[in-house]
Each structure stands twice: as C-alpha cells, then as structure tokens.
C-alpha cells in the first residue's frame, strides 16, 4: 500500500483498491493497448494480416473515443480494407455454431454428442485452451482440420450423430 511508480507515474501511498483501478485505467488508455486491441479486431474482421493503415485507423478511433469499442468497430467497418477483405476462415467452434444454426439443427446432447467430439477432434473445445490467451484466430492454425469439419457437417445434415436432430427438407424449403 506504499507509494509506487507505474509507467513513469507516481501513485501516492494509501490508495488501496483505488491504486489498482488507477493502474488499470492507465493501461487501458495506453497507446500500446489501443494498438493491440485494434490489431486483434482488424485481424478478426479484415484478415489474418491486416494492412497497417487499417490498424492505424482503428488505433486512432480507440484513442480518440477513450476506448469505446463501438466507435472502433464503426471505424473498421467503414474502411475499404474491410469491404474488400477476403472471406475469413472460421475457427472450429464458430464453424460448428454457424453450421448448427444454418441447418436449424436441435442439439439434444451437448456433453458427449457429435458436437463435443468434433470440437475435441478439431482441438477447439471451449475452456480447454491451456493458457489464458485463448485459441488462435489465425487461419493457418485451423486449415488442417477440414476432414472433421466435413464429417460434422455430414452428421448434422443426416442427423447421424449422437445428440443432433436436423430436418434438411425444412431448410431446403
């Protein structure tokens, strides 16, 4: 609870919990934080290697709006890089959710059904990443699991998996 210096700023003694909040505020407003978040958002919505100009625009929006994510997303969504971006390869969990939703499938057994088994096979079962940084969002880390994706799509389309029920005819109609 004594006096401390963080990123060149002196924080007087006796602040208690307020000291921690002040440090978090400093980190949230730091340009490196803005660039990091802008990079991740651009990688998510533009591509694995977004152009520096897009990251710069998102970083400026972050810093200019005091970290308002809606403002940053608006800035990204107005960029030509966003509108001209190639299709983004989905991570296995996102692929699975969009497949189930798109097929109008009903998940009956989530724990050890075909979905859970497929996510285990694809290496993307939620909450199982060993480090706190989360699963990679680079396409190169997921393109090797195309066969499990196809098998899952077939299982969902034919209701041939434990714990899935779908009606392909209803989707087609």
C-alpha positions as YAML, in Angstrom:
chain: A
units: angstrom
residues:
- id: 1
  name: UNK
  ca: [0.00, 0.00, 0.00]
- id: 2
  name: UNK
  ca: [3.05, 2.23, -0.27]
- id: 3
  name: UNK
  ca: [3.98, 4.76, -2.91]
- id: 4
  name: UNK
  ca: [4.66, 3.23, -6.31]
- id: 5
  name: UNK
  ca: [5.70, 4.28, -9.79]
- id: 6
  name: UNK
  ca: [3.95, 2.65, -12.72]
- id: 7
  name: UNK
  ca: [4.81, 3.58, -16.30]
- id: 8
  name: UNK
  ca: [6.51, 6.74, -15.05]
- id: 9
  name: UNK
  ca: [3.53, 7.88, -12.98]
- id: 10
  name: UNK
  ca: [3.84, 8.17, -9.22]
- id: 11
  name: UNK
  ca: [0.93, 6.78, -7.26]
- id: 12
  name: UNK
  ca: [0.84, 8.01, -3.65]
- id: 13
  name: UNK
  ca: [0.62, 5.65, -0.70]
- id: 14
  name: UNK
  ca: [-2.63, 4.73, 0.95]
- id: 15
  name: UNK
  ca: [-4.88, 4.43, -2.09]
- id: 16
  name: UNK
  ca: [-5.72, 0.78, -1.61]
- id: 17
  name: UNK
  ca: [-8.11, -0.53, -4.25]
- id: 18
  name: UNK
  ca: [-8.12, 2.86, -5.99]
- id: 19
  name: UNK
  ca: [-4.43, 2.32, -6.83]
- id: 20
  name: UNK
  ca: [-5.26, -0.81, -8.75]
- id: 21
  name: UNK
  ca: [-8.10, 0.92, -10.58]
- id: 22
  name: UNK
  ca: [-5.82, 3.84, -11.44]
- id: 23
  name: UNK
  ca: [-3.23, 1.45, -12.87]
- id: 24
  name: UNK
  ca: [-5.88, -0.37, -14.91]
- id: 25
  name: UNK
  ca: [-7.10, 2.98, -16.26]
- id: 26
  name: UNK
  ca: [-3.54, 3.91, -17.25]
- id: 27
  name: UNK
  ca: [-3.10, 0.58, -19.03]
- id: 28
  name: UNK
  ca: [-6.47, 0.89, -20.79]
- id: 29
  name: UNK
  ca: [-5.54, 4.34, -22.12]
- id: 30
  name: UNK
  ca: [-2.01, 3.43, -23.16]
- id: 31
  name: UNK
  ca: [-1.31, 3.60, -26.93]
- id: 32
  name: UNK
  ca: [0.11, 0.05, -26.88]
- id: 33
  name: UNK
  ca: [-3.20, -1.24, -25.51]
- id: 34
  name: UNK
  ca: [-5.07, 0.63, -28.23]
- id: 35
  name: UNK
  ca: [-2.82, -0.83, -30.93]
- id: 36
  name: UNK
  ca: [-3.09, -4.36, -29.50]
- id: 37
  name: UNK
  ca: [-6.89, -4.28, -29.40]
- id: 38
  name: UNK
  ca: [-7.08, -2.59, -32.82]
- id: 39
  name: UNK
  ca: [-4.81, -5.29, -34.27]
- id: 40
  name: UNK
  ca: [-6.95, -8.09, -32.87]
- id: 41
  name: UNK
  ca: [-10.17, -6.51, -34.14]
- id: 42
  name: UNK
  ca: [-8.70, -5.91, -37.60]
- id: 43
  name: UNK
  ca: [-7.41, -9.48, -37.69]
- id: 44
  name: UNK
  ca: [-10.90, -10.66, -36.75]
- id: 45
  name: UNK
  ca: [-12.82, -8.59, -39.30]
- id: 46
  name: UNK
  ca: [-10.36, -7.95, -42.14]
- id: 47
  name: UNK
  ca: [-7.90, -10.84, -42.30]
- id: 48
  name: UNK
  ca: [-5.02, -12.65, -40.67]
- id: 49
  name: UNK
  ca: [-2.55, -9.97, -41.77]
- id: 50
  name: UNK
  ca: [-4.50, -6.70, -41.91]
- id: 51
  name: UNK
  ca: [-2.78, -3.70, -43.50]
- id: 52
  name: UNK
  ca: [-1.07, -1.25, -41.18]
- id: 53
  name: UNK
  ca: [-3.36, 1.52, -42.42]
- id: 54
  name: UNK
  ca: [-6.41, -0.34, -41.06]
- id: 55
  name: UNK
  ca: [-4.74, -0.94, -37.71]
- id: 56
  name: UNK
  ca: [-3.70, 2.72, -37.55]
- id: 57
  name: UNK
  ca: [-7.28, 3.87, -38.24]
- id: 58
  name: UNK
  ca: [-8.69, 1.54, -35.57]
- id: 59
  name: UNK
  ca: [-6.00, 2.62, -33.09]
- id: 60
  name: UNK
  ca: [-6.84, 6.28, -33.70]
- id: 61
  name: UNK
  ca: [-10.54, 5.55, -33.16]
- id: 62
  name: UNK
  ca: [-9.74, 3.73, -29.92]
- id: 63
  name: UNK
  ca: [-7.58, 6.56, -28.57]
- id: 64
  name: UNK
  ca: [-9.98, 9.27, -29.78]
- id: 65
  name: UNK
  ca: [-13.01, 7.63, -28.15]
- id: 66
  name: UNK
  ca: [-11.37, 6.68, -24.85]
- id: 67
  name: UNK
  ca: [-11.57, 3.02, -25.79]
- id: 68
  name: UNK
  ca: [-15.18, 2.87, -26.96]
- id: 69
  name: UNK
  ca: [-15.36, -0.41, -28.87]
- id: 70
  name: UNK
  ca: [-18.47, 0.58, -30.86]
- id: 71
  name: UNK
  ca: [-16.55, 3.57, -32.21]
- id: 72
  name: UNK
  ca: [-13.58, 1.36, -33.10]
- id: 73
  name: UNK
  ca: [-15.82, -1.14, -34.88]
- id: 74
  name: UNK
  ca: [-17.55, 1.65, -36.82]
- id: 75
  name: UNK
  ca: [-14.13, 2.88, -37.94]
- id: 76
  name: UNK
  ca: [-13.15, -0.63, -39.09]
- id: 77
  name: UNK
  ca: [-16.47, -1.24, -40.86]
- id: 78
  name: UNK
  ca: [-16.09, 1.93, -42.93]
- id: 79
  name: UNK
  ca: [-12.63, 1.02, -44.22]
- id: 80
  name: UNK
  ca: [-12.20, -0.15, -47.82]
- id: 81
  name: UNK
  ca: [-9.96, -2.90, -46.42]
- id: 82
  name: UNK
  ca: [-13.00, -4.29, -44.57]
- id: 83
  name: UNK
  ca: [-15.27, -4.18, -47.62]
- id: 84
  name: UNK
  ca: [-12.62, -5.73, -49.86]
- id: 85
  name: UNK
  ca: [-11.44, -8.35, -47.39]
- id: 86
  name: UNK
  ca: [-11.32, -11.98, -48.50]
- id: 87
  name: UNK
  ca: [-13.56, -14.49, -46.69]
- id: 88
  name: UNK
  ca: [-12.38, -15.29, -43.19]
- id: 89
  name: UNK
  ca: [-11.72, -18.92, -42.29]
- id: 90
  name: UNK
  ca: [-13.75, -19.72, -39.20]
- id: 91
  name: UNK
  ca: [-12.31, -21.27, -36.08]
- id: 92
  name: UNK
  ca: [-13.83, -24.71, -35.33]
- id: 93
  name: UNK
  ca: [-16.22, -23.50, -32.62]
- id: 94
  name: UNK
  ca: [-17.55, -20.68, -34.82]
- id: 95
  name: UNK
  ca: [-17.89, -23.11, -37.74]
- id: 96
  name: UNK
  ca: [-19.81, -25.54, -35.55]
- id: 97
  name: UNK
  ca: [-22.22, -22.92, -34.22]
- id: 98
  name: UNK
  ca: [-22.93, -21.47, -37.66]
- id: 99
  name: UNK
  ca: [-23.42, -25.00, -39.06]
- id: 100
  name: UNK
  ca: [-25.95, -25.91, -36.36]
- id: 101
  name: UNK
  ca: [-27.79, -22.60, -36.73]
- id: 102
  name: UNK
  ca: [-27.76, -22.70, -40.51]
- id: 103
  name: UNK
  ca: [-29.16, -26.22, -40.58]
- id: 104
  name: UNK
  ca: [-31.78, -25.41, -37.97]
- id: 105
  name: UNK
  ca: [-30.46, -28.38, -36.02]
- id: 106
  name: UNK
  ca: [-31.50, -29.14, -32.49]
- id: 107
  name: UNK
  ca: [-28.77, -30.12, -30.05]
- id: 108
  name: UNK
  ca: [-30.13, -32.82, -27.78]
- id: 109
  name: UNK
  ca: [-26.96, -33.98, -26.08]
- id: 110
  name: UNK
  ca: [-24.18, -31.43, -25.89]
- id: 111
  name: UNK
  ca: [-21.73, -33.09, -23.49]
- id: 112
  name: UNK
  ca: [-20.65, -36.19, -25.38]
- id: 113
  name: UNK
  ca: [-22.56, -35.87, -28.60]
- id: 114
  name: UNK
  ca: [-21.14, -35.39, -32.07]
- id: 115
  name: UNK
  ca: [-20.56, -31.67, -31.49]
- id: 116
  name: UNK
  ca: [-18.38, -32.11, -28.42]
- id: 117
  name: UNK
  ca: [-16.49, -34.98, -30.02]
- id: 118
  name: UNK
  ca: [-15.91, -32.96, -33.18]
- id: 119
  name: UNK
  ca: [-14.66, -29.96, -31.22]
- id: 120
  name: UNK
  ca: [-12.28, -32.24, -29.31]
- id: 121
  name: UNK
  ca: [-11.04, -33.71, -32.61]
- id: 122
  name: UNK
  ca: [-10.57, -30.24, -34.08]
- id: 123
  name: UNK
  ca: [-8.74, -29.07, -30.93]
- id: 124
  name: UNK
  ca: [-11.19, -26.31, -30.05]
- id: 125
  name: UNK
  ca: [-13.34, -27.46, -27.15]
- id: 126
  name: UNK
  ca: [-14.40, -24.36, -25.17]
- id: 127
  name: UNK
  ca: [-12.49, -23.60, -21.98]
- id: 128
  name: UNK
  ca: [-9.81, -26.20, -22.70]
- id: 129
  name: UNK
  ca: [-7.01, -23.98, -24.01]
- id: 130
  name: UNK
  ca: [-4.07, -24.46, -21.63]
- id: 131
  name: UNK
  ca: [-3.05, -20.79, -21.49]
- id: 132
  name: UNK
  ca: [-5.16, -17.70, -20.77]
- id: 133
  name: UNK
  ca: [-4.54, -16.12, -24.19]
- id: 134
  name: UNK
  ca: [-7.23, -18.25, -25.81]
- id: 135
  name: UNK
  ca: [-7.30, -20.17, -29.05]
- id: 136
  name: UNK
  ca: [-5.53, -18.75, -32.08]
- id: 137
  name: UNK
  ca: [-7.51, -16.73, -34.58]
- id: 138
  name: UNK
  ca: [-5.05, -17.30, -37.43]
- id: 139
  name: UNK
  ca: [-6.48, -19.43, -40.24]
- id: 140
  name: UNK
  ca: [-3.19, -21.30, -40.69]
- id: 141
  name: UNK
  ca: [-3.73, -22.90, -37.29]
- id: 142
  name: UNK
  ca: [-7.08, -24.40, -38.31]
- id: 143
  name: UNK
  ca: [-6.91, -25.34, -42.01]
- id: 144
  name: UNK
  ca: [-5.56, -28.80, -41.22]
- id: 145
  name: UNK
  ca: [-8.88, -29.91, -39.74]
- id: 146
  name: UNK
  ca: [-11.05, -29.90, -42.85]
- id: 147
  name: UNK
  ca: [-11.98, -33.60, -42.68]
- id: 148
  name: UNK
  ca: [-13.51, -33.31, -39.18]
- id: 149
  name: UNK
  ca: [-15.46, -30.26, -40.40]
- id: 150
  name: UNK
  ca: [-16.86, -32.20, -43.36]
- id: 151
  name: UNK
  ca: [-17.69, -35.16, -41.12]
- id: 152
  name: UNK
  ca: [-19.50, -32.88, -38.68]
- id: 153
  name: UNK
  ca: [-21.46, -31.23, -41.49]
- id: 154
  name: UNK
  ca: [-22.48, -34.65, -42.79]
- id: 155
  name: UNK
  ca: [-23.50, -35.81, -39.30]
- id: 156
  name: UNK
  ca: [-25.60, -32.68, -38.74]
- id: 157
  name: UNK
  ca: [-27.23, -32.84, -42.18]
- id: 158
  name: UNK
  ca: [-28.17, -36.50, -41.80]
- id: 159
  name: UNK
  ca: [-28.93, -36.40, -38.06]
- id: 160
  name: UNK
  ca: [-26.41, -39.22, -37.93]
- id: 161
  name: UNK
  ca: [-24.66, -38.02, -34.82]
- id: 162
  name: UNK
  ca: [-25.41, -38.66, -31.21]
- id: 163
  name: UNK
  ca: [-27.26, -35.71, -29.82]
- id: 164
  name: UNK
  ca: [-28.22, -33.88, -33.05]
- id: 165
  name: UNK
  ca: [-31.55, -33.64, -34.82]
- id: 166
  name: UNK
  ca: [-31.98, -31.71, -38.05]
- id: 167
  name: UNK
  ca: [-34.52, -31.52, -40.84]
- id: 168
  name: UNK
  ca: [-32.74, -30.88, -44.13]
- id: 169
  name: UNK
  ca: [-36.01, -30.73, -46.07]
- id: 170
  name: UNK
  ca: [-37.24, -27.87, -43.87]
- id: 171
  name: UNK
  ca: [-34.01, -25.98, -44.54]
- id: 172
  name: UNK
  ca: [-34.27, -26.53, -48.29]
- id: 173
  name: UNK
  ca: [-37.92, -25.45, -48.41]
...
